[in-house]
CSV table of C-alpha atoms and ligand atoms in Angstrom, one decimal:
chain,number,residue,atom,x,y,z
A,1,VAL,CA,0.4,-15.3,13.2
A,2,ASP,CA,1.6,-14.7,16.8
A,3,ASN,CA,3.4,-11.5,16.1
A,4,LYS,CA,4.9,-11.4,19.6
A,5,LYS,CA,7.5,-13.9,18.4
A,6,ILE,CA,8.8,-11.9,15.5
A,7,ASP,CA,12.6,-11.8,15.7
A,8,PHE,CA,15.0,-12.4,12.9
A,9,ALA,CA,18.5,-11.8,11.6
A,10,LEU,CA,18.5,-8.7,9.3
A,11,TYR,CA,21.2,-8.0,6.7
A,12,VAL,CA,21.5,-5.0,4.3
A,13,GLY,CA,23.0,-5.3,0.8
A,14,VAL,CA,24.3,-2.3,-1.1
A,15,VAL,CA,24.4,-3.6,-4.7
A,16,HIS,CA,26.9,-2.2,-7.1
A,17,TYR,CA,26.3,-4.9,-9.7
A,18,PRO,CA,24.0,-5.7,-11.4
A,19,THR,CA,22.5,-2.2,-11.4
A,20,VAL,CA,21.3,-0.1,-14.3
A,21,SER,CA,22.5,3.2,-15.8
A,22,LYS,CA,20.4,6.1,-16.8
A,23,ASN,CA,19.9,4.5,-20.2
A,24,GLY,CA,18.8,1.2,-18.7
A,25,GLU,CA,22.1,-0.7,-19.4
A,26,GLU,CA,23.5,-3.1,-16.9
A,27,ILE,CA,26.5,-1.5,-15.1
A,28,VAL,CA,28.9,-1.8,-12.2
A,29,THR,CA,28.9,1.3,-10.0
A,30,SER,CA,31.7,2.5,-7.7
A,31,VAL,CA,31.6,2.3,-3.9
A,32,THR,CA,31.4,5.6,-2.2
A,33,ASN,CA,33.0,6.6,1.1
A,34,LEU,CA,29.8,8.4,2.2
A,35,ASP,CA,27.5,5.4,1.5
A,36,ILE,CA,29.8,3.1,3.5
A,37,HIS,CA,30.0,5.4,6.5
A,38,ASP,CA,26.4,6.4,6.6
A,39,ILE,CA,24.9,3.0,5.9
A,40,ALA,CA,27.2,1.4,8.4
A,41,ARG,CA,25.9,3.8,11.1
A,42,SER,CA,22.3,3.1,10.2
A,43,GLY,CA,23.0,-0.7,10.2
A,44,ARG,CA,24.6,-0.4,13.6
A,45,THR,CA,21.8,1.8,15.0
A,46,PHE,CA,19.0,-0.4,13.8
A,47,GLY,CA,20.6,-3.7,14.8
A,48,THR,CA,21.5,-5.3,11.5
A,49,GLN,CA,23.8,-8.3,11.6
A,50,ALA,CA,25.9,-6.8,8.8
A,51,VAL,CA,25.9,-4.5,5.8
A,52,PHE,CA,27.2,-6.2,2.6
A,53,LEU,CA,28.8,-4.1,-0.1
A,54,ILE,CA,28.4,-6.1,-3.3
A,55,ASN,CA,30.9,-5.3,-6.0
A,56,PRO,CA,32.6,-7.7,-8.5
A,57,LEU,CA,35.7,-5.6,-9.1
A,58,GLU,CA,38.9,-6.4,-7.2
A,59,ALA,CA,40.0,-2.7,-7.4
A,60,GLN,CA,36.8,-1.7,-5.7
A,61,HIS,CA,37.4,-4.2,-2.9
A,62,GLN,CA,40.7,-2.7,-2.3
A,63,VAL,CA,39.1,0.7,-1.9
A,64,VAL,CA,36.7,-0.7,0.7
A,65,GLU,CA,39.5,-2.5,2.5
A,66,ARG,CA,41.5,0.7,2.7
A,67,ILE,CA,38.6,2.6,4.2
A,68,LEU,CA,37.8,-0.1,6.7
A,69,TRP,CA,41.5,-0.5,7.6
A,70,HIS,CA,41.8,3.2,8.2
A,71,TRP,CA,39.0,3.2,10.7
A,72,LYS,CA,40.2,0.1,12.5
A,73,GLN,CA,43.5,1.8,13.3
A,74,ASP,CA,44.0,2.8,17.0
A,75,GLN,CA,44.3,6.5,16.2
A,76,SER,CA,40.9,6.6,14.4
A,77,ASN,CA,39.3,4.4,17.0
A,78,VAL,CA,40.3,6.9,19.8
A,79,TYR,CA,39.3,9.9,17.7
A,80,ASN,CA,35.9,8.6,16.6
A,81,PRO,CA,35.1,5.3,18.3
A,82,ASP,CA,31.4,5.4,17.2
A,83,ARG,CA,32.4,5.4,13.5
A,84,SER,CA,35.0,2.6,14.0
A,85,ASP,CA,32.4,0.6,15.9
A,86,ALA,CA,29.8,0.9,13.1
A,87,LEU,CA,32.3,-0.1,10.4
A,88,GLN,CA,33.0,-3.4,12.2
A,89,ASN,CA,29.7,-4.6,10.7
A,90,VAL,CA,30.6,-3.9,7.1
A,91,LEU,CA,31.4,-6.9,4.9
A,92,TRP,CA,31.9,-7.3,1.2
A,93,ALA,CA,31.1,-9.9,-1.4
A,94,TYR,CA,31.7,-10.2,-5.2
A,95,THR,CA,28.1,-11.1,-6.0
A,96,ILE,CA,24.7,-11.2,-4.4
A,97,ALA,CA,24.8,-15.0,-4.5
A,98,GLU,CA,28.1,-15.0,-2.5
A,99,ALA,CA,26.5,-12.7,0.2
A,100,GLN,CA,23.5,-14.9,0.4
A,101,GLU,CA,25.7,-17.9,0.9
A,102,LYS,CA,27.7,-16.1,3.6
A,103,ILE,CA,24.4,-15.4,5.4
A,104,ARG,CA,23.3,-19.0,5.1
A,105,GLU,CA,26.7,-20.1,6.7
A,106,ARG,CA,26.2,-17.7,9.6
A,107,GLU,CA,22.5,-18.2,10.2
A,108,GLY,CA,21.9,-21.8,9.1
A,109,HIS,CA,19.2,-20.8,6.6
A,110,PHE,CA,19.2,-19.2,3.2
A,111,PRO,CA,18.0,-15.6,3.5
A,112,LEU,CA,14.7,-14.3,2.3
A,113,THR,CA,15.8,-11.7,-0.3
A,114,VAL,CA,13.9,-8.5,-0.4
A,115,VAL,CA,14.3,-5.7,-3.0
A,116,THR,CA,13.6,-2.0,-2.9
A,117,SER,CA,13.0,0.6,-5.6
A,118,ALA,CA,11.4,4.0,-6.0
A,119,GLN,CA,9.3,2.5,-8.7
A,120,PHE,CA,8.2,-1.1,-9.1
A,121,GLN,CA,5.7,-2.3,-11.8
A,122,SER,CA,4.2,-4.4,-9.1
A,123,CYS,CA,5.2,-5.1,-5.5
A,124,ASP,CA,4.4,-7.7,-2.9
A,125,GLY,CA,3.5,-5.5,0.1
A,126,ASP,CA,4.5,-3.0,2.7
A,127,VAL,CA,6.7,-3.5,5.8
A,128,LYS,CA,3.8,-5.0,7.8
A,129,SER,CA,3.2,-7.7,5.1
A,130,LEU,CA,6.9,-8.3,4.9
A,131,LEU,CA,7.1,-8.9,8.7
A,132,ASN,CA,4.2,-11.4,8.4
A,133,LYS,CA,6.1,-13.3,5.7
A,134,ILE,CA,9.4,-13.2,7.7
A,135,PHE,CA,7.7,-14.8,10.7
A,136,LEU,CA,6.0,-17.5,8.6
A,137,ASP,CA,9.2,-18.3,6.7
A,138,ASN,CA,11.5,-18.1,9.7
A,139,ARG,CA,14.5,-17.2,7.7
A,140,PRO,CA,17.1,-14.4,7.9
A,141,VAL,CA,16.3,-11.3,5.8
A,142,PHE,CA,18.5,-9.8,3.2
A,143,LEU,CA,17.3,-6.3,2.2
A,144,LEU,CA,18.8,-5.1,-1.1
A,145,PHE,CA,19.3,-1.5,-2.2
A,146,GLY,CA,20.4,-0.3,-5.6
A,147,THR,CA,23.0,2.3,-6.6
A,148,GLY,CA,23.3,4.1,-10.0
A,149,TRP,CA,19.8,4.2,-11.4
A,150,GLY,CA,18.7,1.2,-9.3
A,151,LEU,CA,18.7,-2.6,-9.2
A,152,SER,CA,18.6,-4.5,-12.5
A,153,ALA,CA,15.5,-6.3,-13.5
A,154,SER,CA,17.2,-9.7,-13.0
A,155,VAL,CA,17.7,-8.9,-9.3
A,156,VAL,CA,14.1,-7.7,-8.9
A,157,ASN,CA,12.7,-10.7,-10.7
A,158,ASN,CA,14.7,-13.2,-8.6
A,159,ALA,CA,13.8,-11.7,-5.2
A,160,ASP,CA,11.4,-13.3,-2.8
A,161,PHE,CA,9.7,-10.0,-1.9
A,162,ARG,CA,9.4,-6.6,-3.7
A,163,LEU,CA,8.9,-4.1,-0.9
A,164,ALA,CA,6.4,-1.2,-1.5
A,165,PRO,CA,8.3,2.0,-2.4
A,166,ILE,CA,8.5,4.9,0.0
A,167,ILE,CA,5.9,7.2,-1.6
A,168,SER,CA,6.0,10.8,-2.4
A,169,HIS,CA,4.1,13.6,-0.7
A,170,ASN,CA,4.5,15.8,-3.8
A,171,SER,CA,1.8,16.2,-6.4
A,172,ASP,CA,4.4,15.4,-9.1
A,173,GLY,CA,5.2,12.0,-7.4
A,174,TYR,CA,9.0,12.7,-7.0
A,175,ASN,CA,10.4,10.1,-4.6
A,176,HIS,CA,14.0,9.5,-5.7
A,177,LEU,CA,15.9,9.2,-2.4
A,178,SER,CA,19.6,8.6,-1.9
A,179,VAL,CA,20.4,5.0,-1.1
A,180,ARG,CA,21.5,6.2,2.4
A,181,SER,CA,18.1,7.8,3.1
A,182,ALA,CA,16.2,4.8,1.8
A,183,VAL,CA,18.2,2.4,4.0
A,184,SER,CA,17.5,4.5,7.1
A,185,ILE,CA,13.8,4.9,6.4
A,186,TYR,CA,13.2,1.2,5.8
A,187,LEU,CA,15.3,0.1,8.8
A,188,ASP,CA,13.4,2.4,11.1
A,189,ARG,CA,10.0,1.3,9.6
A,190,ILE,CA,10.9,-2.4,10.1
A,191,ARG,CA,12.0,-1.8,13.7
A,192,GLN,CA,9.0,0.4,14.5
A,193,THR,CA,6.5,-2.1,13.0
A,194,GLN,CA,8.3,-5.0,14.7
A,195,GLY,CA,8.1,-3.2,18.0
A,196,ARG,CA,4.4,-2.4,17.6
A,197,GLU,CA,3.6,-6.0,16.7
A,198,ARG,CA,5.4,-7.2,19.8
A,199,GLU,CA,3.5,-5.0,22.3
B,201,SAM,N1,23.5,7.7,-6.6
B,201,SAM,C1,22.3,7.6,-5.9
B,201,SAM,C2,22.3,8.1,-4.5
B,201,SAM,O1,22.2,9.3,-4.4
B,201,SAM,O2,22.4,7.4,-3.5
B,201,SAM,C3,21.9,6.1,-6.0
B,201,SAM,C4,20.5,6.1,-6.2
B,201,SAM,S1,19.9,4.4,-6.1
B,201,SAM,C5,18.8,4.3,-7.4
B,201,SAM,C6,18.9,4.6,-4.6
B,201,SAM,C7,18.3,3.2,-4.1
B,201,SAM,O3,17.7,3.6,-2.9
B,201,SAM,C8,17.3,2.6,-5.0
B,201,SAM,O4,17.9,1.6,-5.9
B,201,SAM,C9,16.4,1.9,-4.0
B,201,SAM,O5,17.0,0.7,-3.5
B,201,SAM,C10,16.4,2.9,-2.8
B,201,SAM,N2,15.3,3.9,-3.0
B,201,SAM,C11,15.5,5.2,-3.4
B,201,SAM,N3,14.3,5.9,-3.3
B,201,SAM,C12,13.4,5.0,-2.9
B,201,SAM,C13,12.0,5.0,-2.7
B,201,SAM,N4,11.3,6.1,-2.8
B,201,SAM,N5,11.4,3.9,-2.2
B,201,SAM,C14,12.1,2.7,-2.0
B,201,SAM,N6,13.4,2.6,-2.3
B,201,SAM,C15,14.1,3.7,-2.7
């Protein structure tokens, strides 16, 4: 693999359905203002094409639209242009399949779907192996994150790549990050590794 050529379209998906509850039931979670703002900024900083909020509920879409609309107003734009700028890259979809289709329309190829979790039974590799696969496949990448107690098994089993968890440095193994932290850490790792491979 000629790693100097690694370049690809990168999309983030914040999945509100299907996710699991504390008891392992499949649930829809609510969008949160904080997640939208923080993940939009990370996406913008690390050069993602877009951040998709994936939620099947119409009422939740209205919440997202209201938040995005507020920050696109002139007054907000003047007061905090960095935040307005980051939110331009936030899109929403009713389902993961709809977001994948939107990516295919934009990029001309169906995305390689990558899932994350604090604890996988088995995974396909770390960020370096992922980058090797991305280059071989030559497809856009859709990096999915869970909310609630994480992505449901159906999403994990249907993914193309299960990314190795961010591991703990504690003796008790605790590694349950907020979705916002997990997004930033992986995006930074991807860009750092990509940059090193290019040198
Ligand atoms: N309400 C929670 C919050 O504080 O954001 C949502 C937790 S949700 C389960 C967090 C998501 O971030 C996971 O589904 C996974 O996508 C990712 N995540 C969290 N910790 C992780 C880790 N150690 N390694 C990999 N991904 C992780």
